[in-house]
Amino acid sequence: MARMQRLLTNLFGGWFQLRRRFPAALLDEMAAAIAAGERTHLGEVCFAVESRLAPLAVLDGLGAPARARQVFTQLRVWDTERNSGVLFYVLMAEHRIEIVADRGIAAQVTTAEWDTICTRMRECYARGQWRDGSLEGIAAAHALLARHFPDDGNAKPDELPDRPVLL
């Protein structure tokens, strides 16, 4: 039954209207926030939003955590020099937010710390505060990364795109 409920949710429910919830102006603002925050630490932040999963993927049992790991791979978030990539993955239909951190970061930042950010974002999104939830989540991730992986003053390449990806 859970699979059928998820299928219906991905077909008919959720926070759809991807471009309405994440208009170009918000994507620009998020990109600027990601770029600015990355100057304070050694991490690389990537943000991806997907409106819904394909029906066959849901029937095959694909859930948000597994999809987030797929997107982490697809967007090459794992492929940073310091193993310092972090992916925000938002699955709008299921009201799911997943944060996937590369091994260099996962060794220092706990799952509970990422879960706190996800919970706060979900609360904002549930109130229709897409901008606030996104920007607060990005700022909170930058604060964690600055604490655990502060900038060392050396020049570093911007290894991942700062603009959020709409899947």
Coordinates of N, CA, C and O in Angstrom, one line a residue:
M1 N 0.8 -1.2 0.0 CA 0.0 0.0 0.0 C 0.9 1.3 0.0 O 0.5 2.2 -0.6
A2 N 2.0 1.2 0.7 CA 2.8 2.4 0.8 C 3.3 2.8 -0.6 O 3.4 4.0 -1.0
R3 N 3.6 1.8 -1.5 CA 4.0 2.1 -2.8 C 2.9 2.8 -3.6 O 3.2 3.7 -4.4
M4 N 1.7 2.3 -3.5 CA 0.6 2.9 -4.2 C 0.3 4.3 -3.7 O 0.0 5.2 -4.6
Q5 N 0.4 4.5 -2.4 CA 0.3 5.9 -1.9 C 1.3 6.8 -2.5 O 1.0 7.9 -2.9
R6 N 2.6 6.3 -2.5 CA 3.7 7.1 -3.1 C 3.4 7.4 -4.6 O 3.7 8.5 -5.0
L7 N 2.9 6.4 -5.3 CA 2.7 6.6 -6.7 C 1.6 7.7 -6.9 O 1.8 8.6 -7.7
L8 N 0.5 7.6 -6.1 CA -0.5 8.6 -6.2 C 0.0 10.0 -5.9 O -0.3 11.0 -6.5
T9 N 0.8 10.1 -4.8 CA 1.4 11.3 -4.4 C 2.3 11.9 -5.5 O 2.2 13.1 -5.8
N10 N 3.1 11.0 -6.2 CA 4.0 11.5 -7.2 C 3.2 11.9 -8.5 O 3.6 12.7 -9.3
L11 N 2.0 11.3 -8.7 CA 1.2 11.6 -9.8 C 0.3 12.9 -9.6 O 0.2 13.7 -10.5
F12 N -0.2 13.0 -8.4 CA -1.2 14.0 -8.2 C -1.0 15.0 -7.0 O -1.7 16.0 -7.0
G13 N -0.2 14.7 -6.1 CA -0.1 15.5 -4.9 C 1.2 16.4 -4.8 O 2.0 16.4 -5.7
G14 N 1.3 17.0 -3.7 CA 2.6 17.7 -3.4 C 2.7 19.1 -3.7 O 1.7 19.8 -4.0
W15 N 3.9 19.6 -3.7 CA 4.2 21.0 -3.9 C 4.5 21.3 -5.3 O 5.5 21.9 -5.6
F16 N 3.8 20.8 -6.3 CA 4.2 20.9 -7.7 C 4.3 22.4 -8.1 O 4.4 23.3 -7.3
Q17 N 4.4 22.6 -9.4 CA 4.6 23.9 -10.0 C 6.0 24.3 -9.7 O 6.3 25.4 -9.1
L18 N 6.9 23.5 -10.1 CA 8.4 23.7 -9.9 C 8.8 25.1 -10.2 O 9.5 25.8 -9.4
R19 N 8.5 25.6 -11.4 CA 9.0 26.9 -11.8 C 8.3 28.0 -11.0 O 8.9 29.1 -10.9
R20 N 7.1 27.8 -10.6 CA 6.4 28.8 -9.7 C 7.0 28.9 -8.4 O 7.2 30.0 -7.8
R21 N 7.4 27.7 -7.8 CA 8.0 27.7 -6.5 C 9.5 28.2 -6.5 O 10.0 28.7 -5.5
F22 N 10.1 27.9 -7.6 CA 11.5 28.2 -7.8 C 11.7 29.0 -9.0 O 12.3 28.6 -10.0
P23 N 11.2 30.3 -9.1 CA 11.4 31.1 -10.2 C 12.8 31.5 -10.5 O 13.7 31.4 -9.6
A24 N 13.1 32.0 -11.6 CA 14.5 32.4 -12.0 C 15.1 33.4 -11.0 O 16.3 33.2 -10.6
A25 N 14.3 34.3 -10.5 CA 14.9 35.3 -9.5 C 15.3 34.6 -8.2 O 16.4 34.9 -7.7
L26 N 14.6 33.6 -7.8 CA 15.0 32.9 -6.6 C 16.2 32.0 -6.9 O 17.1 31.9 -6.1
L27 N 16.2 31.4 -8.1 CA 17.4 30.6 -8.4 C 18.7 31.5 -8.5 O 19.7 31.1 -8.0
D28 N 18.5 32.7 -9.0 CA 19.6 33.6 -9.0 C 20.1 34.0 -7.6 O 21.3 34.0 -7.3
E29 N 19.1 34.2 -6.7 CA 19.4 34.5 -5.3 C 20.1 33.4 -4.6 O 21.1 33.5 -3.8
M30 N 19.6 32.2 -4.8 CA 20.2 31.0 -4.2 C 21.6 30.8 -4.8 O 22.5 30.4 -4.0
A31 N 21.8 31.0 -6.0 CA 23.2 30.8 -6.6 C 24.1 31.8 -6.0 O 25.3 31.5 -5.6
A32 N 23.7 33.1 -5.8 CA 24.5 34.1 -5.1 C 24.9 33.7 -3.7 O 26.0 33.8 -3.2
A33 N 23.9 33.1 -3.0 CA 24.1 32.7 -1.6 C 25.1 31.5 -1.5 O 25.9 31.5 -0.6
I34 N 25.0 30.6 -2.5 CA 25.9 29.5 -2.5 C 27.3 30.0 -2.8 O 28.2 29.6 -2.1
A35 N 27.4 30.8 -3.8 CA 28.8 31.4 -4.1 C 29.4 32.1 -3.0 O 30.6 31.9 -2.7
A36 N 28.6 33.0 -2.3 CA 29.1 33.8 -1.2 C 29.5 32.9 0.0 O 30.6 33.1 0.5
G37 N 28.7 31.9 0.3 CA 29.0 31.0 1.4 C 30.2 30.2 1.1 O 31.0 29.9 2.1
E38 N 30.4 29.7 -0.1 CA 31.6 28.9 -0.4 C 32.9 29.6 -0.2 O 33.9 29.0 -0.1
R39 N 32.9 30.9 -0.2 CA 34.1 31.7 0.0 C 34.5 31.6 1.5 O 35.6 32.0 1.9
T40 N 33.7 31.1 2.4 CA 34.0 31.0 3.8 C 34.5 29.7 4.3 O 34.8 29.5 5.5
H41 N 34.5 28.7 3.4 CA 34.9 27.3 3.8 C 35.4 26.6 2.6 O 35.5 27.1 1.4
L42 N 35.8 25.3 2.8 CA 36.4 24.5 1.7 C 35.4 23.6 1.1 O 35.8 22.8 0.2
G43 N 34.1 23.7 1.4 CA 33.1 22.8 0.8 C 32.6 23.3 -0.5 O 32.8 24.5 -0.9
E44 N 31.9 22.5 -1.2 CA 31.2 22.8 -2.4 C 29.7 22.4 -2.3 O 29.4 21.3 -1.9
V45 N 28.8 23.4 -2.5 CA 27.4 23.1 -2.3 C 26.7 23.1 -3.6 O 26.9 23.9 -4.4
C46 N 25.8 22.1 -3.7 CA 25.0 21.9 -4.9 C 23.5 21.8 -4.5 O 23.3 21.1 -3.5
F47 N 22.6 22.3 -5.2 CA 21.2 22.3 -4.8 C 20.4 21.8 -6.0 O 20.5 22.3 -7.1
A48 N 19.6 20.7 -5.9 CA 18.8 20.2 -6.9 C 17.3 20.0 -6.5 O 17.1 19.6 -5.3
V49 N 16.4 20.3 -7.3 CA 15.0 20.2 -7.0 C 14.3 19.4 -8.1 O 14.5 19.6 -9.3
E50 N 13.5 18.4 -7.7 CA 12.8 17.6 -8.6 C 11.3 17.6 -8.2 O 11.0 17.5 -7.0
S51 N 10.4 17.8 -9.2 CA 9.0 17.9 -8.8 C 8.4 16.6 -8.4 O 7.7 16.5 -7.4
R52 N 8.8 15.5 -9.1 CA 8.2 14.2 -8.8 C 9.1 13.1 -9.4 O 9.9 13.4 -10.3
L53 N 8.9 11.9 -8.9 CA 9.6 10.8 -9.5 C 8.7 10.1 -10.6 O 7.5 10.2 -10.5
A54 N 9.4 9.5 -11.5 CA 8.6 8.8 -12.6 C 7.8 7.6 -12.0 O 8.3 7.0 -11.0
P55 N 6.7 7.3 -12.5 CA 5.8 6.3 -11.9 C 6.6 4.9 -11.8 O 6.5 4.2 -10.8
L56 N 7.3 4.5 -12.9 CA 8.0 3.3 -12.8 C 9.1 3.2 -11.7 O 9.3 2.2 -11.1
A57 N 9.7 4.4 -11.5 CA 10.7 4.5 -10.4 C 10.1 4.2 -9.1 O 10.6 3.5 -8.2
V58 N 8.9 4.8 -8.9 CA 8.2 4.6 -7.6 C 7.8 3.2 -7.4 O 8.0 2.6 -6.4
L59 N 7.2 2.6 -8.5 CA 6.8 1.2 -8.4 C 8.0 0.2 -8.2 O 7.8 -0.8 -7.6
D60 N 9.2 0.6 -8.7 CA 10.4 -0.1 -8.4 C 10.9 0.1 -7.0 O 11.9 -0.6 -6.7
G61 N 10.3 1.0 -6.3 CA 10.8 1.2 -4.9 C 11.8 2.3 -4.7 O 12.3 2.4 -3.6
L62 N 12.0 3.1 -5.7 CA 13.0 4.2 -5.5 C 12.4 5.2 -4.6 O 11.3 5.7 -4.8
G63 N 13.1 5.5 -3.5 CA 12.7 6.5 -2.6 C 13.6 7.8 -2.7 O 14.6 7.8 -3.4
A64 N 13.3 8.8 -1.9 CA 14.0 10.0 -1.9 C 15.5 9.9 -1.5 O 16.4 10.4 -2.2
P65 N 15.8 9.1 -0.5 CA 17.3 8.9 -0.2 C 18.1 8.3 -1.3 O 19.2 8.8 -1.6
A66 N 17.5 7.3 -1.9 CA 18.2 6.6 -3.0 C 18.3 7.6 -4.2 O 19.3 7.6 -4.9
R67 N 17.2 8.3 -4.5 CA 17.2 9.2 -5.6 C 18.3 10.3 -5.4 O 19.0 10.8 -6.3
A68 N 18.3 10.8 -4.1 CA 19.3 11.8 -3.8 C 20.7 11.3 -4.1 O 21.6 12.1 -4.6
R69 N 21.0 10.1 -3.7 CA 22.3 9.5 -4.0 C 22.6 9.4 -5.5 O 23.7 9.7 -6.0
Q70 N 21.5 9.1 -6.3 CA 21.7 9.0 -7.8 C 22.0 10.4 -8.3 O 22.9 10.6 -9.1
V71 N 21.3 11.4 -7.8 CA 21.5 12.8 -8.3 C 22.9 13.3 -7.8 O 23.6 14.0 -8.6
F72 N 23.4 12.9 -6.6 CA 24.7 13.2 -6.1 C 25.7 12.7 -7.1 O 26.7 13.4 -7.5
T73 N 25.5 11.5 -7.6 CA 26.4 10.9 -8.6 C 26.3 11.6 -10.0 O 27.2 12.0 -10.6
Q74 N 25.0 11.7 -10.4 CA 24.7 12.3 -11.7 C 25.3 13.7 -11.9 O 25.9 14.1 -12.9
L75 N 25.2 14.5 -10.8 CA 25.7 15.9 -10.9 C 27.2 16.0 -10.5 O 27.8 17.1 -10.4
R76 N 27.8 14.8 -10.2 CA 29.2 14.7 -9.9 C 29.6 15.5 -8.6 O 30.7 16.1 -8.5
V77 N 28.7 15.5 -7.7 CA 29.0 16.2 -6.4 C 30.1 15.5 -5.7 O 30.9 16.2 -4.9
W78 N 30.3 14.3 -5.9 CA 31.3 13.5 -5.3 C 32.7 13.8 -5.8 O 33.7 13.4 -5.2
D79 N 32.8 14.5 -7.0 CA 34.0 14.6 -7.7 C 34.7 16.0 -7.4 O 35.0 16.7 -8.3
T80 N 34.9 16.2 -6.1 CA 35.6 17.5 -5.7 C 37.0 17.1 -5.2 O 37.2 16.0 -4.7
E81 N 37.9 18.0 -5.3 CA 39.3 17.7 -4.9 C 39.5 17.3 -3.5 O 40.2 16.4 -3.2
R82 N 38.7 17.9 -2.6 CA 38.8 17.6 -1.2 C 37.7 16.6 -0.7 O 37.5 16.5 0.5
N83 N 37.0 16.0 -1.6 CA 35.8 15.2 -1.2 C 34.9 16.0 -0.3 O 34.4 15.5 0.8
S84 N 34.6 17.2 -0.7 CA 33.9 18.1 0.1 C 32.6 18.6 -0.5 O 32.1 19.7 -0.2
G85 N 31.9 17.8 -1.3 CA 30.7 18.2 -1.9 C 29.5 17.9 -1.0 O 29.5 16.9 -0.3
V86 N 28.5 18.8 -1.1 CA 27.3 18.6 -0.4 C 26.1 18.9 -1.3 O 26.1 19.9 -2.0
L87 N 25.2 17.9 -1.4 CA 24.0 18.1 -2.2 C 22.7 18.3 -1.4 O 22.5 17.5 -0.5
F88 N 22.0 19.3 -1.7 CA 20.6 19.5 -1.2 C 19.7 18.9 -2.3 O 19.8 19.3 -3.5
Y89 N 18.9 17.9 -1.9 CA 18.0 17.4 -2.9 C 16.6 17.5 -2.4 O 16.2 17.1 -1.2
V90 N 15.7 18.2 -3.1 CA 14.3 18.4 -2.8 C 13.4 17.7 -3.7 O 13.5 17.9 -4.9
L91 N 12.6 16.8 -3.2 CA 11.6 16.0 -4.0 C 10.3 16.6 -3.6 O 9.7 16.3 -2.5
M92 N 9.8 17.5 -4.4 CA 8.6 18.3 -4.1 C 7.3 17.4 -3.8 O 6.6 17.6 -2.9
A93 N 7.1 16.4 -4.6 CA 5.9 15.6 -4.5 C 5.7 14.9 -3.2 O 4.6 14.8 -2.6
E94 N 6.8 14.5 -2.6 CA 6.8 13.7 -1.4 C 7.2 14.6 -0.2 O 7.3 14.1 0.9
H95 N 7.4 15.9 -0.4 CA 7.8 16.8 0.7 C 9.1 16.3 1.4 O 9.2 16.4 2.6
R96 N 10.0 15.8 0.6 CA 11.3 15.3 1.1 C 12.4 16.2 0.8 O 12.5 16.7 -0.3
I97 N 13.3 16.4 1.7 CA 14.5 17.1 1.6 C 15.6 16.2 2.1 O 15.6 15.7 3.2
E98 N 16.6 15.9 1.3 CA 17.7 15.1 1.6 C 19.0 15.9 1.4 O 19.1 16.6 0.5
I99 N 19.9 15.7 2.3 CA 21.3 16.3 2.2 C 22.2 15.1 2.1 O 22.3 14.3 3.0
V100 N 23.0 15.1 1.1 CA 24.0 14.0 0.9 C 25.4 14.7 0.9 O 25.6 15.6 0.1
A101 N 26.2 14.3 1.8 CA 27.6 14.9 1.9 C 28.6 13.9 1.5 O 28.5 12.7 1.9
D102 N 29.6 14.3 0.8 CA 30.7 13.5 0.4 C 31.5 13.0 1.7 O 31.4 13.6 2.8
R103 N 32.3 12.0 1.5 CA 33.0 11.3 2.7 C 33.8 12.3 3.5 O 33.9 12.1 4.7
G104 N 34.5 13.3 2.9 CA 35.3 14.2 3.6 C 34.5 15.0 4.6 O 35.0 15.3 5.7
I105 N 33.3 15.3 4.2 CA 32.4 16.1 5.1 C 31.6 15.2 6.1 O 31.5 15.5 7.2
A106 N 31.2 14.1 5.6 CA 30.4 13.1 6.4 C 31.2 12.7 7.6 O 30.7 12.3 8.6
A107 N 32.6 12.7 7.5 CA 33.4 12.3 8.6 C 33.4 13.3 9.7 O 33.7 13.0 10.9
Q108 N 33.0 14.5 9.4 CA 33.0 15.6 10.4 C 31.6 16.1 10.9 O 31.5 16.5 12.0
V109 N 30.7 16.1 9.9 CA 29.4 16.7 10.2 C 28.4 15.5 10.4 O 28.3 14.6 9.5
T110 N 27.6 15.5 11.5 CA 26.8 14.4 11.8 C 25.5 14.5 11.0 O 25.0 15.5 10.5
T111 N 24.9 13.3 10.8 CA 23.6 13.2 10.2 C 22.5 14.1 10.9 O 21.7 14.7 10.3
A112 N 22.6 14.1 12.2 CA 21.6 14.9 13.0 C 21.8 16.4 12.7 O 20.7 17.1 12.6
E113 N 23.0 16.9 12.4 CA 23.1 18.3 12.0 C 22.5 18.6 10.7 O 21.8 19.6 10.5
W114 N 22.6 17.7 9.7 CA 22.0 17.8 8.4 C 20.4 17.7 8.6 O 19.7 18.5 7.9
D115 N 20.0 16.8 9.4 CA 18.6 16.6 9.6 C 17.9 17.8 10.2 O 16.8 18.1 9.8
T116 N 18.6 18.5 11.0 CA 18.0 19.8 11.6 C 17.8 20.8 10.5 O 16.8 21.5 10.5
I117 N 18.7 20.9 9.6 CA 18.6 21.8 8.4 C 17.4 21.4 7.6 O 16.5 22.2 7.2
C118 N 17.3 20.1 7.3 CA 16.2 19.6 6.5 C 14.8 19.9 7.1 O 13.9 20.3 6.5
T119 N 14.7 19.7 8.4 CA 13.5 19.9 9.2 C 13.1 21.4 9.1 O 11.9 21.7 8.8
R120 N 14.0 22.2 9.3 CA 13.7 23.7 9.2 C 13.2 24.1 7.8 O 12.3 24.8 7.6
M121 N 13.9 23.6 6.8 CA 13.5 23.9 5.4 C 12.1 23.3 5.1 O 11.3 24.0 4.5
R122 N 11.8 22.1 5.6 CA 10.5 21.5 5.3 C 9.4 22.3 6.0 O 8.4 22.5 5.4
E123 N 9.7 22.8 7.2 CA 8.7 23.7 7.9 C 8.4 25.0 7.1 O 7.3 25.4 7.0
C124 N 9.5 25.6 6.6 CA 9.3 26.8 5.8 C 8.5 26.5 4.5 O 7.6 27.2 4.1
Y125 N 8.9 25.4 3.8 CA 8.2 25.0 2.6 C 6.8 24.8 2.8 O 5.9 25.1 2.0
A126 N 6.4 24.1 3.9 CA 5.0 23.8 4.2 C 4.2 25.0 4.4 O 3.0 25.0 4.2
R127 N 4.8 26.1 4.8 CA 4.1 27.4 5.0 C 4.2 28.2 3.7 O 3.8 29.4 3.6
G128 N 4.7 27.6 2.6 CA 4.8 28.3 1.3 C 6.0 29.3 1.3 O 6.1 30.1 0.4
Q129 N 6.9 29.2 2.2 CA 8.1 30.1 2.3 C 9.3 29.5 1.6 O 10.2 29.1 2.2
W130 N 9.2 29.4 0.3 CA 10.2 28.7 -0.5 C 11.5 29.4 -0.5 O 12.6 28.8 -0.4
R131 N 11.4 30.7 -0.6 CA 12.7 31.5 -0.6 C 13.3 31.4 0.8 O 14.5 31.1 0.8
D132 N 12.6 31.7 1.8 CA 13.2 31.6 3.2 C 13.7 30.2 3.5 O 14.8 30.1 4.0
G133 N 13.0 29.2 3.2 CA 13.4 27.8 3.5 C 14.7 27.5 2.7 O 15.7 26.9 3.3
S134 N 14.8 27.9 1.5 CA 16.0 27.6 0.7 C 17.2 28.4 1.2 O 18.3 27.8 1.4
L135 N 17.0 29.7 1.3 CA 18.1 30.5 1.7 C 18.6 30.2 3.2 O 19.8 30.2 3.5
E136 N 17.7 29.9 4.1 CA 18.0 29.5 5.4 C 18.8 28.2 5.4 O 19.8 28.0 6.2
G137 N 18.4 27.2 4.6 CA 19.0 25.9 4.5 C 20.5 26.1 4.0 O 21.4 25.5 4.6
I138 N 20.6 26.9 3.0 CA 21.9 27.2 2.4 C 22.8 27.9 3.4 O 24.0 27.5 3.6
A139 N 22.3 28.9 4.1 CA 23.1 29.6 5.1 C 23.5 28.6 6.3 O 24.6 28.7 6.8
A140 N 22.6 27.8 6.7 CA 22.9 26.8 7.8 C 24.0 25.8 7.4 O 24.9 25.5 8.2
A141 N 23.9 25.4 6.1 CA 25.0 24.5 5.6 C 26.3 25.2 5.6 O 27.3 24.6 6.0
H142 N 26.3 26.4 5.1 CA 27.6 27.2 5.1 C 28.1 27.4 6.5 O 29.3 27.3 6.7
A143 N 27.3 27.6 7.5 CA 27.7 27.8 8.8 C 28.4 26.5 9.3 O 29.5 26.6 10.0
L144 N 27.8 25.4 9.1 CA 28.4 24.1 9.5 C 29.7 23.9 8.8 O 30.7 23.4 9.4
L145 N 29.7 24.1 7.5 CA 31.0 23.9 6.7 C 32.1 24.9 7.1 O 33.2 24.5 7.2
A146 N 31.7 26.1 7.4 CA 32.7 27.1 7.9 C 33.3 26.7 9.2 O 34.5 26.9 9.5
R147 N 32.5 26.0 10.1 CA 33.0 25.6 11.4 C 33.9 24.4 11.3 O 34.9 24.3 11.9
H148 N 33.5 23.4 10.4 CA 34.3 22.2 10.3 C 35.4 22.3 9.2 O 36.4 21.5 9.3
F149 N 35.2 23.1 8.2 CA 36.1 23.2 7.1 C 36.4 24.6 6.7 O 36.0 25.0 5.6
P150 N 36.9 25.4 7.6 CA 37.1 26.8 7.3 C 38.0 27.1 6.1 O 38.9 26.3 5.8
D151 N 37.8 28.2 5.5 CA 38.7 28.6 4.4 C 40.1 28.7 4.8 O 40.4 29.3 5.9
D152 N 41.0 28.2 4.1 CA 42.5 28.2 4.5 C 43.2 29.4 3.9 O 44.4 29.5 4.0
G153 N 42.5 30.3 3.1 CA 43.2 31.4 2.6 C 43.8 31.2 1.2 O 44.2 32.1 0.5
N154 N 43.9 30.0 0.8 CA 44.4 29.6 -0.5 C 43.3 29.7 -1.6 O 42.2 29.4 -1.3
A155 N 43.7 30.1 -2.8 CA 42.8 30.1 -3.9 C 42.3 28.7 -4.2 O 43.0 27.7 -4.0
K156 N 41.0 28.6 -4.4 CA 40.4 27.3 -4.7 C 39.4 27.4 -5.9 O 38.8 28.4 -6.0
P157 N 39.3 26.4 -6.7 CA 38.4 26.5 -7.9 C 37.0 26.3 -7.4 O 36.7 25.7 -6.4
D158 N 36.0 26.9 -8.1 CA 34.6 26.6 -7.9 C 34.3 25.4 -8.7 O 34.1 25.4 -9.9
E159 N 34.2 24.2 -8.0 CA 34.2 23.0 -8.7 C 32.8 22.5 -9.1 O 32.6 21.7 -10.0
L160 N 31.7 23.1 -8.5 CA 30.4 22.7 -8.8 C 29.6 23.9 -9.2 O 29.8 25.0 -8.6
P161 N 28.6 23.8 -10.1 CA 27.8 25.0 -10.4 C 27.0 25.5 -9.1 O 26.6 24.7 -8.3
D162 N 27.0 26.8 -9.0 CA 26.3 27.4 -7.9 C 24.8 27.5 -8.1 O 24.0 27.5 -7.2
R163 N 24.4 27.6 -9.4 CA 22.9 27.8 -9.7 C 22.2 26.4 -9.4 O 22.7 25.4 -9.9
P164 N 21.1 26.5 -8.7 CA 20.3 25.3 -8.4 C 19.9 24.6 -9.8 O 19.7 25.3 -10.8
V165 N 19.8 23.3 -9.7 CA 19.4 22.5 -10.9 C 18.0 22.0 -10.7 O 17.6 21.5 -9.6
L166 N 17.2 22.3 -11.7 CA 15.8 21.8 -11.7 C 15.7 20.6 -12.5 O 16.0 20.6 -13.7
L167 N 15.4 19.4 -11.9 CA 15.4 18.2 -12.6 C 14.0 17.8 -13.2 O 13.0 18.3 -12.7

